[in-house]
XYZ file of C-alpha atoms in Angstrom:
758
model
C 91.195 140.572 -17.115
C 93.833 140.229 -15.223
C 97.258 141.592 -16.002
C 100.955 141.106 -15.052
C 101.988 144.763 -15.143
C 105.042 144.842 -12.990
C 107.758 142.431 -12.827
C 110.983 143.706 -11.702
C 114.185 142.305 -9.671
C 114.383 143.408 -6.331
C 118.127 144.201 -6.211
C 118.339 145.754 -10.180
C 120.329 149.554 -10.825
C 117.924 151.569 -12.160
C 120.258 151.880 -15.268
C 120.038 148.553 -15.950
C 116.186 148.361 -16.552
C 115.360 148.192 -19.894
C 111.870 150.640 -20.810
C 108.776 149.536 -19.346
C 105.888 149.931 -22.005
C 101.784 149.659 -21.309
C 99.552 149.273 -24.143
C 96.947 151.044 -23.382
C 94.584 148.423 -24.667
C 95.124 146.113 -21.797
C 93.813 148.792 -19.966
C 90.269 147.909 -21.431
C 90.067 151.343 -23.098
C 90.651 152.750 -20.463
C 93.070 156.199 -20.626
C 96.449 155.359 -19.504
C 97.709 156.744 -16.379
C 101.073 159.331 -16.185
C 102.974 156.552 -15.775
C 101.359 154.100 -18.517
C 101.876 157.071 -21.009
C 105.741 157.495 -19.740
C 105.857 154.264 -20.451
C 104.779 153.940 -23.868
C 106.584 157.371 -24.631
C 109.631 155.233 -24.527
C 110.921 157.059 -21.053
C 112.567 154.825 -18.919
C 111.409 154.206 -15.489
C 114.466 153.667 -12.254
C 113.391 150.793 -9.591
C 114.455 152.104 -5.858
C 117.943 149.950 -5.421
C 117.354 149.189 -1.750
C 114.917 146.177 -2.240
C 114.427 142.812 -1.109
C 116.211 139.891 -3.374
C 114.279 138.205 -5.269
C 111.353 139.402 -7.966
C 109.027 141.490 -6.905
C 104.860 140.950 -8.869
C 102.022 142.641 -9.235
C 98.736 142.087 -10.563
C 95.476 143.274 -11.188
C 91.742 144.117 -12.733
C 93.314 147.948 -12.323
C 96.365 149.701 -12.313
C 97.725 152.850 -12.236
C 100.137 154.926 -10.826
C 104.051 156.504 -10.423
C 106.049 152.950 -10.805
C 109.598 154.971 -9.528
C 107.058 156.372 -6.488
C 103.728 154.936 -5.917
C 101.490 152.159 -7.874
C 98.034 151.465 -7.189
C 96.137 147.705 -7.704
C 92.456 147.068 -7.379
C 90.474 144.254 -8.503
C 91.526 140.776 -7.630
C 94.931 142.559 -6.707
C 98.236 140.435 -5.119
C 101.766 141.777 -4.940
C 104.048 138.785 -4.572
C 107.909 138.453 -3.511
C 109.654 135.540 -2.764
C 107.052 133.187 -0.706
C 104.678 136.092 0.723
C 101.563 136.852 -0.996
C 99.192 139.920 -0.367
C 95.998 139.839 -1.947
C 93.506 142.088 -1.147
C 90.244 144.527 -3.270
C 92.682 147.532 -3.219
C 96.863 147.135 -2.641
C 98.960 150.639 -2.605
C 102.800 149.595 -3.002
C 104.813 152.325 -2.197
C 108.403 151.722 -4.060
C 110.701 154.123 -2.360
C 109.646 152.404 1.053
C 109.427 148.785 -0.086
C 105.702 149.101 1.559
C 102.273 147.759 0.827
C 98.644 149.265 2.169
C 96.160 146.738 1.262
C 92.681 147.241 1.419
C 89.216 145.074 1.777
C 89.966 140.911 2.154
C 93.155 141.244 2.894
C 94.913 137.835 2.141
C 98.421 137.427 3.175
C 99.516 133.895 2.477
C 103.649 131.916 3.606
C 103.436 128.196 2.387
C 100.257 127.016 4.038
C 100.714 129.936 6.785
C 97.302 132.052 5.928
C 96.340 135.030 7.745
C 92.815 137.131 6.348
C 91.951 140.874 7.340
C 89.905 143.609 6.659
C 92.880 146.508 6.549
C 97.088 146.206 6.995
C 99.937 147.321 5.715
C 103.370 145.634 5.060
C 106.853 146.809 4.512
C 107.951 143.635 2.106
C 112.074 143.522 2.977
C 111.707 143.692 6.585
C 108.595 141.823 6.919
C 107.251 144.485 9.135
C 103.562 145.659 9.464
C 100.048 145.406 11.104
C 96.974 143.926 10.232
C 93.457 144.726 11.990
C 91.242 142.569 13.525
C 92.647 139.634 11.431
C 92.559 135.783 11.353
C 94.982 134.128 11.375
C 96.195 130.472 11.002
C 99.972 128.438 10.540
C 100.671 124.709 10.120
C 103.273 123.640 12.634
C 105.377 120.299 11.615
C 105.555 118.367 14.573
C 108.551 117.149 16.204
C 106.838 114.129 18.388
C 108.495 110.433 18.510
C 105.316 109.009 18.523
C 103.785 110.994 14.851
C 106.315 111.678 13.269
C 105.525 113.513 9.605
C 102.848 114.885 11.467
C 102.022 118.817 11.252
C 99.527 120.829 13.401
C 97.240 123.634 12.103
C 97.623 126.559 14.987
C 95.027 128.772 14.622
C 93.104 132.405 16.114
C 91.846 136.206 16.232
C 92.990 139.291 17.506
C 91.982 142.867 17.561
C 95.500 143.255 15.739
C 98.730 141.296 14.616
C 102.109 143.126 14.426
C 104.690 141.230 11.900
C 107.737 141.880 13.291
C 110.827 140.925 11.237
C 110.733 137.105 10.438
C 108.372 134.635 12.146
C 108.304 137.014 14.685
C 104.246 137.941 15.515
C 103.021 139.708 18.078
C 98.510 139.808 18.377
C 96.817 141.785 20.914
C 93.586 141.267 22.340
C 93.949 137.581 20.995
C 93.547 133.348 20.461
C 95.456 130.373 19.531
C 94.167 126.970 19.550
C 94.787 123.967 17.362
C 90.593 122.614 17.205
C 89.369 123.146 13.207
C 87.203 126.280 12.369
C 84.277 126.609 13.626
C 84.465 123.847 16.836
C 86.481 125.903 19.145
C 86.325 123.927 21.682
C 89.431 125.153 23.629
C 91.678 128.456 23.189
C 93.543 130.745 24.968
C 92.732 133.791 25.617
C 95.055 136.491 25.985
C 95.700 140.088 26.013
C 98.617 139.542 24.135
C 100.346 136.280 22.256
C 103.698 136.516 20.675
C 104.722 133.716 18.041
C 108.281 133.079 17.786
C 108.879 130.653 14.877
C 112.675 130.545 15.373
C 112.610 129.404 18.742
C 108.968 127.354 17.837
C 107.401 129.310 21.031
C 104.583 131.022 21.694
C 104.553 133.429 25.320
C 100.977 134.810 25.901
C 100.460 137.195 28.757
C 97.054 137.888 30.942
C 96.492 134.381 29.725
C 93.620 132.031 30.076
C 92.822 129.087 29.352
C 89.211 128.497 28.064
C 87.432 124.915 27.137
C 83.784 124.147 26.210
C 83.798 128.458 27.127
C 84.376 127.596 30.530
C 87.512 129.336 31.909
C 90.436 126.935 33.517
C 92.664 127.955 34.138
C 94.179 131.627 34.984
C 98.332 133.105 34.242
C 99.684 135.979 34.118
C 102.469 134.349 31.783
C 102.503 131.640 30.206
C 104.402 129.593 27.484
C 103.301 127.286 24.915
C 104.800 124.858 22.817
C 104.358 125.685 18.831
C 106.841 122.102 18.141
C 107.399 120.394 21.065
C 110.506 122.561 22.073
C 111.671 122.703 25.788
C 110.795 126.497 27.499
C 110.946 128.269 30.897
C 107.450 128.089 32.090
C 104.810 126.792 34.932
C 103.440 123.523 33.606
C 99.984 122.556 34.046
C 98.892 121.425 37.651
C 98.473 118.058 38.309
C 95.629 116.781 40.358
C 95.504 112.960 41.361
C 93.966 111.186 44.275
C 94.195 107.509 46.061
C 93.766 106.065 49.904
C 97.607 106.371 50.545
C 97.881 109.785 49.630
C 94.709 111.469 49.737
C 93.843 114.620 47.035
C 97.158 115.634 45.877
C 98.403 118.665 43.775
C 101.934 118.764 42.029
C 102.463 122.625 40.430
C 106.162 122.330 38.648
C 108.119 124.000 36.943
C 110.482 124.003 34.434
C 113.624 126.225 33.703
C 115.384 125.562 30.837
C 119.009 126.590 31.509
C 120.435 125.999 28.086
C 119.911 123.678 25.440
C 121.394 121.150 27.183
C 121.149 122.245 30.425
C 117.158 122.151 31.964
C 116.240 121.288 35.875
C 112.096 120.817 36.977
C 110.859 122.262 40.267
C 107.953 120.214 41.947
C 106.019 121.240 44.601
C 103.490 118.665 45.920
C 100.425 119.383 48.247
C 99.281 115.300 49.548
C 96.030 115.832 51.421
C 97.271 112.880 54.030
C 100.406 113.691 54.145
C 101.675 117.393 53.939
C 103.776 119.632 51.659
C 106.487 117.750 49.995
C 109.167 119.680 47.565
C 111.122 117.886 44.777
C 113.332 118.802 41.691
C 115.213 117.264 38.898
C 118.192 118.965 36.777
C 119.442 116.668 33.054
C 122.284 117.927 31.523
C 123.920 116.156 28.403
C 126.942 117.594 26.599
C 128.888 115.692 23.734
C 130.838 113.557 26.708
C 128.728 113.164 29.492
C 125.225 113.265 30.979
C 123.346 112.196 33.461
C 120.294 114.106 35.679
C 119.804 114.487 40.154
C 117.245 114.083 41.172
C 115.425 115.248 45.067
C 111.902 114.657 47.212
C 111.831 115.869 50.265
C 108.703 115.446 52.871
C 109.264 117.208 56.525
C 107.182 115.961 58.000
C 104.330 112.949 56.812
C 101.012 113.887 58.701
C 100.871 110.031 58.975
C 103.853 108.941 60.290
C 105.338 112.047 61.613
C 108.571 111.887 60.511
C 109.763 113.798 57.419
C 110.882 111.566 54.071
C 113.047 111.847 51.142
C 114.424 110.370 48.367
C 117.230 111.262 46.384
C 118.869 109.878 43.079
C 121.683 110.613 40.691
C 122.500 108.936 37.219
C 125.680 109.950 35.551
C 127.506 108.961 32.450
C 130.829 110.149 30.922
C 133.031 109.503 28.028
C 136.452 110.173 29.493
C 138.217 108.829 26.136
C 136.562 107.082 22.973
C 137.418 103.803 24.712
C 136.830 104.453 28.200
C 133.859 105.219 30.224
C 132.225 106.093 33.981
C 129.449 105.821 35.298
C 127.657 106.283 38.677
C 124.423 105.537 39.918
C 123.499 105.991 43.282
C 119.231 105.778 44.927
C 118.235 105.986 48.666
C 115.159 106.662 50.366
C 114.462 107.545 54.016
C 112.887 104.428 54.466
C 111.852 101.309 53.451
C 107.668 102.366 52.477
C 108.631 105.394 50.377
C 107.267 104.144 47.703
C 104.521 101.661 48.926
C 102.977 105.082 50.659
C 104.367 108.040 48.189
C 103.408 106.217 44.721
C 99.729 105.635 43.126
C 101.270 102.791 40.159
C 102.048 99.171 40.926
C 105.878 99.190 38.667
C 107.067 102.315 41.268
C 105.167 101.201 45.122
C 106.565 96.904 44.011
C 110.523 98.027 43.954
C 112.772 95.687 46.190
C 115.609 97.094 46.359
C 117.294 100.866 44.972
C 121.101 100.442 42.953
C 124.095 101.634 43.926
C 126.465 101.738 41.175
C 129.491 103.022 40.016
C 131.815 101.556 37.284
C 134.431 102.229 34.990
C 134.833 100.593 31.433
C 137.146 100.441 28.799
C 136.572 98.449 25.487
C 138.943 97.287 22.934
C 138.766 96.290 19.227
C 138.200 92.644 20.484
C 138.293 93.024 24.321
C 137.074 94.609 26.993
C 136.961 95.156 31.285
C 135.274 97.041 33.854
C 135.689 97.441 37.229
C 132.250 97.758 39.350
C 131.180 98.815 42.621
C 127.987 97.612 43.677
C 125.399 97.141 46.527
C 121.557 98.389 47.299
C 119.885 99.614 49.669
C 116.906 96.842 50.164
C 112.980 97.792 50.634
C 111.651 94.309 51.271
C 113.611 90.415 52.419
C 116.549 88.827 50.873
C 119.125 91.160 50.314
C 121.668 90.744 48.034
C 125.354 90.746 47.864
C 127.380 94.125 47.019
C 130.571 94.246 45.435
C 133.456 96.067 46.441
C 134.698 95.764 43.771
C 134.203 93.294 41.196
C 136.894 93.441 37.851
C 136.157 91.478 34.236
C 137.491 91.518 31.261
C 135.692 89.188 28.661
C 137.177 88.695 24.987
C 135.760 87.382 21.819
C 137.769 86.721 17.964
C 135.842 85.124 15.533
C 138.586 85.747 12.871
C 140.939 82.884 13.611
C 142.385 80.126 10.826
C 139.403 78.018 10.175
C 136.763 80.054 11.207
C 137.082 79.402 14.785
C 135.802 81.206 17.799
C 137.438 82.473 20.854
C 135.458 83.285 24.342
C 137.272 84.615 26.918
C 135.065 85.347 30.100
C 137.106 86.053 33.320
C 136.367 87.994 36.652
C 137.580 89.165 40.600
C 135.000 90.299 42.840
C 134.935 90.802 46.734
C 131.024 90.075 48.091
C 129.919 91.555 50.826
C 126.823 91.902 52.835
C 125.332 93.963 55.227
C 124.225 90.796 57.580
C 126.589 89.152 59.372
C 124.866 85.788 59.166
C 125.483 85.753 55.802
C 129.866 84.442 54.563
C 131.638 87.035 53.248
C 134.004 86.233 50.498
C 135.936 86.353 46.788
C 135.534 84.512 43.882
C 137.943 84.405 41.295
C 137.634 83.033 37.977
C 138.127 82.015 34.338
C 136.612 80.642 31.247
C 138.708 80.558 28.190
C 136.382 79.169 25.473
C 137.418 78.257 21.244
C 134.246 77.022 19.216
C 134.597 75.530 15.374
C 131.729 77.583 13.940
C 130.507 74.664 10.342
C 127.704 77.350 8.774
C 126.455 75.933 5.619
C 122.867 76.788 3.996
C 120.257 75.300 5.190
C 122.226 73.322 8.404
C 124.758 74.647 10.855
C 126.847 72.556 13.530
C 129.077 74.385 16.245
C 131.229 72.330 18.603
C 132.437 74.334 21.603
C 134.955 73.178 24.280
C 135.941 75.530 26.930
C 137.363 75.197 31.365
C 135.757 76.421 33.925
C 138.368 77.494 36.726
C 136.603 79.641 39.749
C 138.698 79.662 43.173
C 137.297 81.113 46.059
C 138.912 83.182 49.251
C 136.049 82.916 52.340
C 136.206 85.009 55.554
C 134.394 81.600 56.783
C 133.481 78.662 55.827
C 130.503 77.089 54.883
C 129.455 74.867 56.994
C 131.709 73.749 60.425
C 135.628 72.181 59.842
C 134.630 73.549 56.561
C 137.640 75.092 53.662
C 137.950 78.696 53.555
C 139.797 77.850 50.498
C 138.242 76.642 47.530
C 138.718 75.367 43.876
C 137.094 74.428 40.860
C 137.799 73.625 37.678
C 135.406 71.792 34.932
C 136.279 71.067 31.508
C 132.728 71.777 29.411
C 131.901 70.703 26.184
C 129.129 71.180 23.618
C 127.705 70.659 20.298
C 124.808 72.920 19.013
C 123.445 72.141 15.618
C 120.271 72.581 13.522
C 118.982 72.451 9.612
C 116.142 74.327 8.235
C 113.613 72.434 5.733
C 111.704 74.740 3.748
C 108.396 74.089 1.434
C 105.577 76.010 -0.427
C 102.176 74.926 1.569
C 98.360 76.523 0.965
C 96.827 77.454 4.144
C 93.615 78.889 4.908
C 93.640 80.096 0.755
C 96.874 81.980 1.380
C 100.111 81.030 0.424
C 102.582 80.425 2.747
C 106.108 78.984 2.801
C 106.597 76.105 5.660
C 109.571 75.346 7.398
C 110.299 72.758 9.522
C 113.379 73.470 12.209
C 114.930 70.656 14.127
C 118.023 71.377 16.618
C 120.024 69.424 18.892
C 121.996 70.766 21.248
C 124.246 68.365 23.619
C 126.301 69.535 26.902
C 128.692 67.456 28.771
C 130.203 68.631 31.947
C 132.077 66.487 34.848
C 130.655 65.722 38.189
C 132.493 67.918 40.771
C 131.061 68.493 44.681
C 129.629 72.353 45.506
C 128.760 71.548 48.584
C 131.142 73.592 50.662
C 130.714 77.042 48.208
C 128.526 79.383 49.391
C 125.982 81.071 47.408
C 126.604 84.968 46.656
C 124.649 85.900 43.074
C 123.587 82.504 41.746
C 120.069 81.390 41.045
C 118.216 78.599 39.037
C 117.079 79.420 35.408
C 113.189 79.280 35.272
C 112.643 76.570 33.428
C 112.112 77.404 29.578
C 113.269 77.310 25.283
C 116.076 80.173 26.389
C 117.030 77.937 28.940
C 117.572 74.594 27.799
C 119.209 75.523 25.208
C 122.183 76.826 27.480
C 125.622 74.689 29.650
C 124.797 76.192 32.676
C 121.125 75.208 34.277
C 121.568 77.910 37.079
C 121.882 81.707 36.257
C 125.516 82.694 38.086
C 128.680 80.528 38.626
C 128.579 79.314 42.215
C 127.380 76.207 40.580
C 128.052 75.022 37.447
C 125.934 72.230 36.785
C 126.774 68.484 36.170
C 125.828 67.312 32.530
C 125.484 64.689 30.001
C 122.657 65.675 28.196
C 120.729 66.137 25.174
C 118.597 68.690 24.298
C 115.976 68.407 21.174
C 113.903 71.073 19.916
C 111.820 71.236 16.327
C 109.848 75.085 15.545
C 107.832 75.659 12.546
C 107.128 78.654 11.100
C 104.770 79.959 8.245
C 105.794 82.932 6.485
C 103.440 84.462 4.043
C 104.989 84.033 0.883
C 103.887 87.640 -0.818
C 105.309 89.892 2.141
C 107.455 87.778 3.970
C 105.865 88.019 7.088
C 105.722 85.441 9.957
C 102.188 84.305 10.816
C 102.025 81.575 13.230
C 104.932 79.806 14.750
C 104.957 75.986 16.435
C 108.088 75.050 18.568
C 107.914 71.966 21.030
C 111.450 70.908 23.202
C 112.180 68.609 25.594
C 116.179 67.774 27.405
C 117.040 64.394 28.026
C 119.443 63.555 30.885
C 122.474 60.474 29.876
C 122.872 60.517 33.529
C 121.908 61.584 37.009
C 122.621 65.101 38.201
C 124.214 65.571 41.645
C 124.767 69.165 42.018
C 122.365 71.496 43.627
C 121.507 74.634 45.065
C 121.151 74.238 49.257
C 117.440 72.971 50.133
C 117.181 72.508 46.369
C 115.674 68.786 45.081
C 116.980 67.023 41.991
C 114.653 64.920 39.932
C 117.056 61.950 38.066
C 113.604 61.483 35.915
C 115.641 60.956 32.693
C 114.012 63.250 31.086
C 113.170 67.383 31.942
C 109.432 68.581 31.181
C 108.280 69.427 27.925
C 107.953 73.027 26.698
C 105.084 73.891 24.179
C 104.834 77.286 22.481
C 102.298 78.753 19.858
C 101.946 81.685 18.357
C 100.383 83.539 15.510
C 98.128 84.817 14.161
C 94.622 82.307 13.612
C 92.969 84.966 11.515
C 93.151 89.078 10.342
C 91.770 89.696 14.060
C 92.486 87.605 16.388
C 95.519 86.310 17.681
C 96.610 83.301 20.107
C 99.638 82.853 22.016
C 100.054 79.704 24.387
C 102.713 78.144 26.095
C 102.776 74.515 28.029
C 105.233 72.642 30.397
C 104.133 69.508 31.411
C 105.881 67.161 33.072
C 105.747 63.342 31.904
C 107.688 61.477 34.891
C 104.231 62.528 37.567
C 102.118 63.286 34.142
C 100.874 66.802 35.489
C 100.999 70.041 33.677
C 103.168 72.496 35.793
C 102.642 75.468 34.111
C 100.761 76.681 31.049
C 100.509 80.333 30.230
C 96.990 81.251 27.310
C 96.556 84.290 26.012
C 93.536 85.445 23.259
C 93.864 88.894 21.746
C 90.731 90.130 19.589
C 91.612 92.858 17.698
C 89.506 93.663 14.673
C 90.948 97.714 14.410
C 92.332 100.440 16.088
C 91.382 101.447 19.155
C 89.475 98.281 19.582
C 90.980 95.177 21.218
C 89.723 92.366 23.589
C 91.984 90.009 24.918
C 91.734 87.385 27.993
C 94.487 85.418 29.618
C 94.882 82.463 31.909
C 97.951 81.994 33.695
C 99.158 78.765 36.063
C 101.735 77.687 37.783
C 101.483 74.406 40.188
C 101.789 75.722 44.124
C 102.129 79.049 42.919
C 99.448 80.694 41.555
C 96.244 80.439 39.486
C 94.864 83.571 37.391
C 92.263 85.069 35.228
C 92.834 88.304 33.750
C 90.742 89.965 30.986
C 91.315 93.511 29.797
C 90.073 95.081 26.745
C 89.208 98.950 25.038
C 86.775 99.335 23.092
C 84.065 101.950 21.719
C 80.874 103.134 23.612
C 79.567 104.850 20.895
C 79.483 109.099 20.514
C 83.404 109.286 20.002
C 82.915 107.741 23.768
C 86.201 104.873 24.722
C 85.714 101.981 27.671
C 89.180 100.425 28.768
C 89.720 98.062 32.165
C 91.006 95.239 33.253
C 90.202 92.386 35.800
C 93.385 89.924 37.178
C 91.413 87.494 39.680
C 93.499 85.450 41.762
C 91.669 82.175 41.343
C 93.874 80.012 43.954
C 92.658 83.270 46.590
C 89.741 84.229 45.649
C 90.282 87.827 44.973
C 90.995 90.518 42.524
C 94.225 91.367 42.639
C 94.355 94.255 40.115
C 91.321 95.910 38.739
C 91.558 99.099 35.936
C 88.116 100.896 35.159
C 88.314 103.773 32.479
C 86.713 106.154 30.119
C 88.093 107.879 27.263
C 86.557 110.541 25.298
C 88.331 112.247 22.177
C 86.288 115.690 20.454
C 84.607 115.211 17.098
C 87.181 117.844 15.347
C 90.110 115.568 16.909
C 91.579 119.190 19.274
C 91.441 117.236 23.086
C 90.712 114.248 24.471
C 89.817 112.900 27.860
C 90.860 110.301 30.167
C 90.123 109.263 33.017
C 91.327 105.960 35.223
C 90.671 104.362 38.389
C 93.679 101.906 39.480
C 93.767 99.444 42.213
C 96.261 97.163 42.748
C 97.015 94.795 45.745
C 100.878 94.632 47.102
C 99.673 91.492 49.476
C 95.838 91.235 50.807
C 96.138 93.925 53.390
C 98.289 96.045 51.265
C 95.694 97.545 48.653
C 96.411 101.272 46.381
C 93.708 102.812 44.609
C 94.196 105.504 42.755
C 92.435 107.664 40.662
C 93.507 109.721 36.555
C 91.976 112.819 35.165
C 93.739 113.843 32.442
C 92.405 116.499 29.424
C 95.137 116.253 26.200
C 94.522 119.535 24.077
C 96.010 117.891 20.908
C 99.139 120.359 19.975
C 99.729 122.138 23.889
C 99.329 118.245 26.059
C 97.967 116.823 28.599
C 96.634 118.400 32.132
C 96.263 116.152 34.700
C 97.812 113.094 35.436
C 98.764 110.996 32.012
C 97.457 107.521 32.699
C 98.442 106.678 29.383
C 101.638 104.417 30.342
C 99.507 102.261 32.965
C 96.962 101.287 29.557
C 99.485 100.363 27.443
C 100.742 98.657 30.484
C 97.388 97.256 31.354
C 95.487 96.687 28.088
C 97.572 94.957 25.238
C 96.864 96.379 22.254
C 95.712 99.654 23.519
C 96.018 102.668 21.128
C 95.526 106.152 21.938
C 92.203 107.429 20.280
C 94.334 110.735 19.669
C 98.042 111.067 18.351
C 99.973 111.996 21.350
C 101.542 115.444 20.432
C 103.691 116.214 24.207
C 102.780 115.507 27.352
C 103.459 118.692 29.430
C 101.641 121.160 28.013
C 104.138 124.071 29.048
C 107.505 122.189 28.812
C 109.394 120.029 26.391
């Protein structure tokens, strides 16, 4: 029979306590203890005033002793204060020292945290004590952006654990893991482990990482995150291999300098290339932030040369409206990324940006000053802007609902190759629009005046002018309507829309053959381009136009959820006059219509989705481009994609990718891209993933092969062991898999990437 016998405030004056009276019958017929006898006689019992805030409650089958000195509770005994609950077969509570000695089946709880032990003692107010041979588990909220709201359970056992104050634990001869009980596939074993839940950091001394009963790593001192926060320490070595670098080992050290400063020092050993040293420094303040990165290979064993990289990014808010930024990047040679990187995304970089800019943002206008250059890694080096001044404005609060748009620019173009013409360009483009927007339709007429002036160092043509001006009025009208109706498709209720759109542009012709091409190219033909004024990106060419673009879109929207399930769009541009403005070497067709564009996207069933786009040339009556991709995804971690791309006289390839369970908690991941015209595989990826039954670890391996050119092939190998709650050992192929396999899903939710770091 449970008995509530003590219930008193922790900081209560003795004189304020009412007399404690105990009915002997509540003790099951036992003789009353001296304390009970005194209480029964109506004697007042004092309480030591140096107790913690809150109420202390003792429950047990049998309770005896002197309340002002010591109370012994036996049989399903427990003592509760605030968020602490201590239960045992026997509890001895010393009121003078506020200490509890617990014996037999001891259980200490605070929220969802648990500690079990055969014997221990605890000072309640100070949260200080020791427990023998404990088993413990702590519930840690995850701060991962990929798993918001998720919690991690860390657990272990020790020879002894000491409580050293609020949220501070020290365990001797201890282990730590996030695996479930009886499924401890991995754990940290250490002579001593400190758990600091205020800083969310665990520190292990004389530690080793054990996986499947095999020690993988020994570390004299390691720190590991309890909730993905930052702390100094070595990160787990990353091991990779490729035909360019050979066997590749990186051992980073993370230095948490301050809450807003950190650095990572990265020594890297490549069996083919040699020893490379790298470092990255990051900083963040309320007014500025940035990072600096350097890499240095004193002597490449293959090329015999020193090779390096430097990168500086800095953004600074000088005032609330005035901002400055710097982005500087450099490598020692053009082949740096191609030789020392194992990913296609990095290896195929064409140039490195070097830029400094100053931006001012007003209420309805903004201005910027820019100095921009590049380090060219391949052909076609772009012009440098030294400098560029830009002023733009936008107001939509003019009388009658009119809108004012203004763009202007002054830029000085320079090129490192003397064969290119240098010069300055001045541009003004004020515009005025009067939109009419009503439910179901809109009309937006706009008129503008485009003025451009060039001051060239040399003429484009022999005997040509070095001072050129161009003035063009531009008129456009954009209009559209939206019709809606209720429909039924595949037995489900939909709202179907029919959205016609017409866009008219008029730009008179002006000869621009003597104007150089500094930063202008032809837009890629598509739906975005046919609804723009200029068919060129950049202002060195303003295409003459007297044209109408017509498009029709139909969407199917679920009536109950409002989710768009399917969309069909068809569009074409009609030229009312022949086009005459062109880029050097560009051939123009004076056929009265452009190619027809058609696109479809949507889910044709619960698990099958289709995306298709086509560009058809009505003049030659042939297809210019086709992109088709079908995705079959019945559930998470189960996806199959097949795609076909065709661009006349450019490429024709087929792409197949998938992630699929193989059985026994194994998953296969792969992708193959084959060029049909070149009869070769341009990119291939094959990988295996395994997630443990308990879900506390996963392993990923991937082989990636890509070819920038037929003679330049890179093969890379990735192997990662991911430990839930700690991170990954080895280079992670996750970003590569996400990029390569549309619809790829992680077989276990990532908590943190670096093991000992952020």
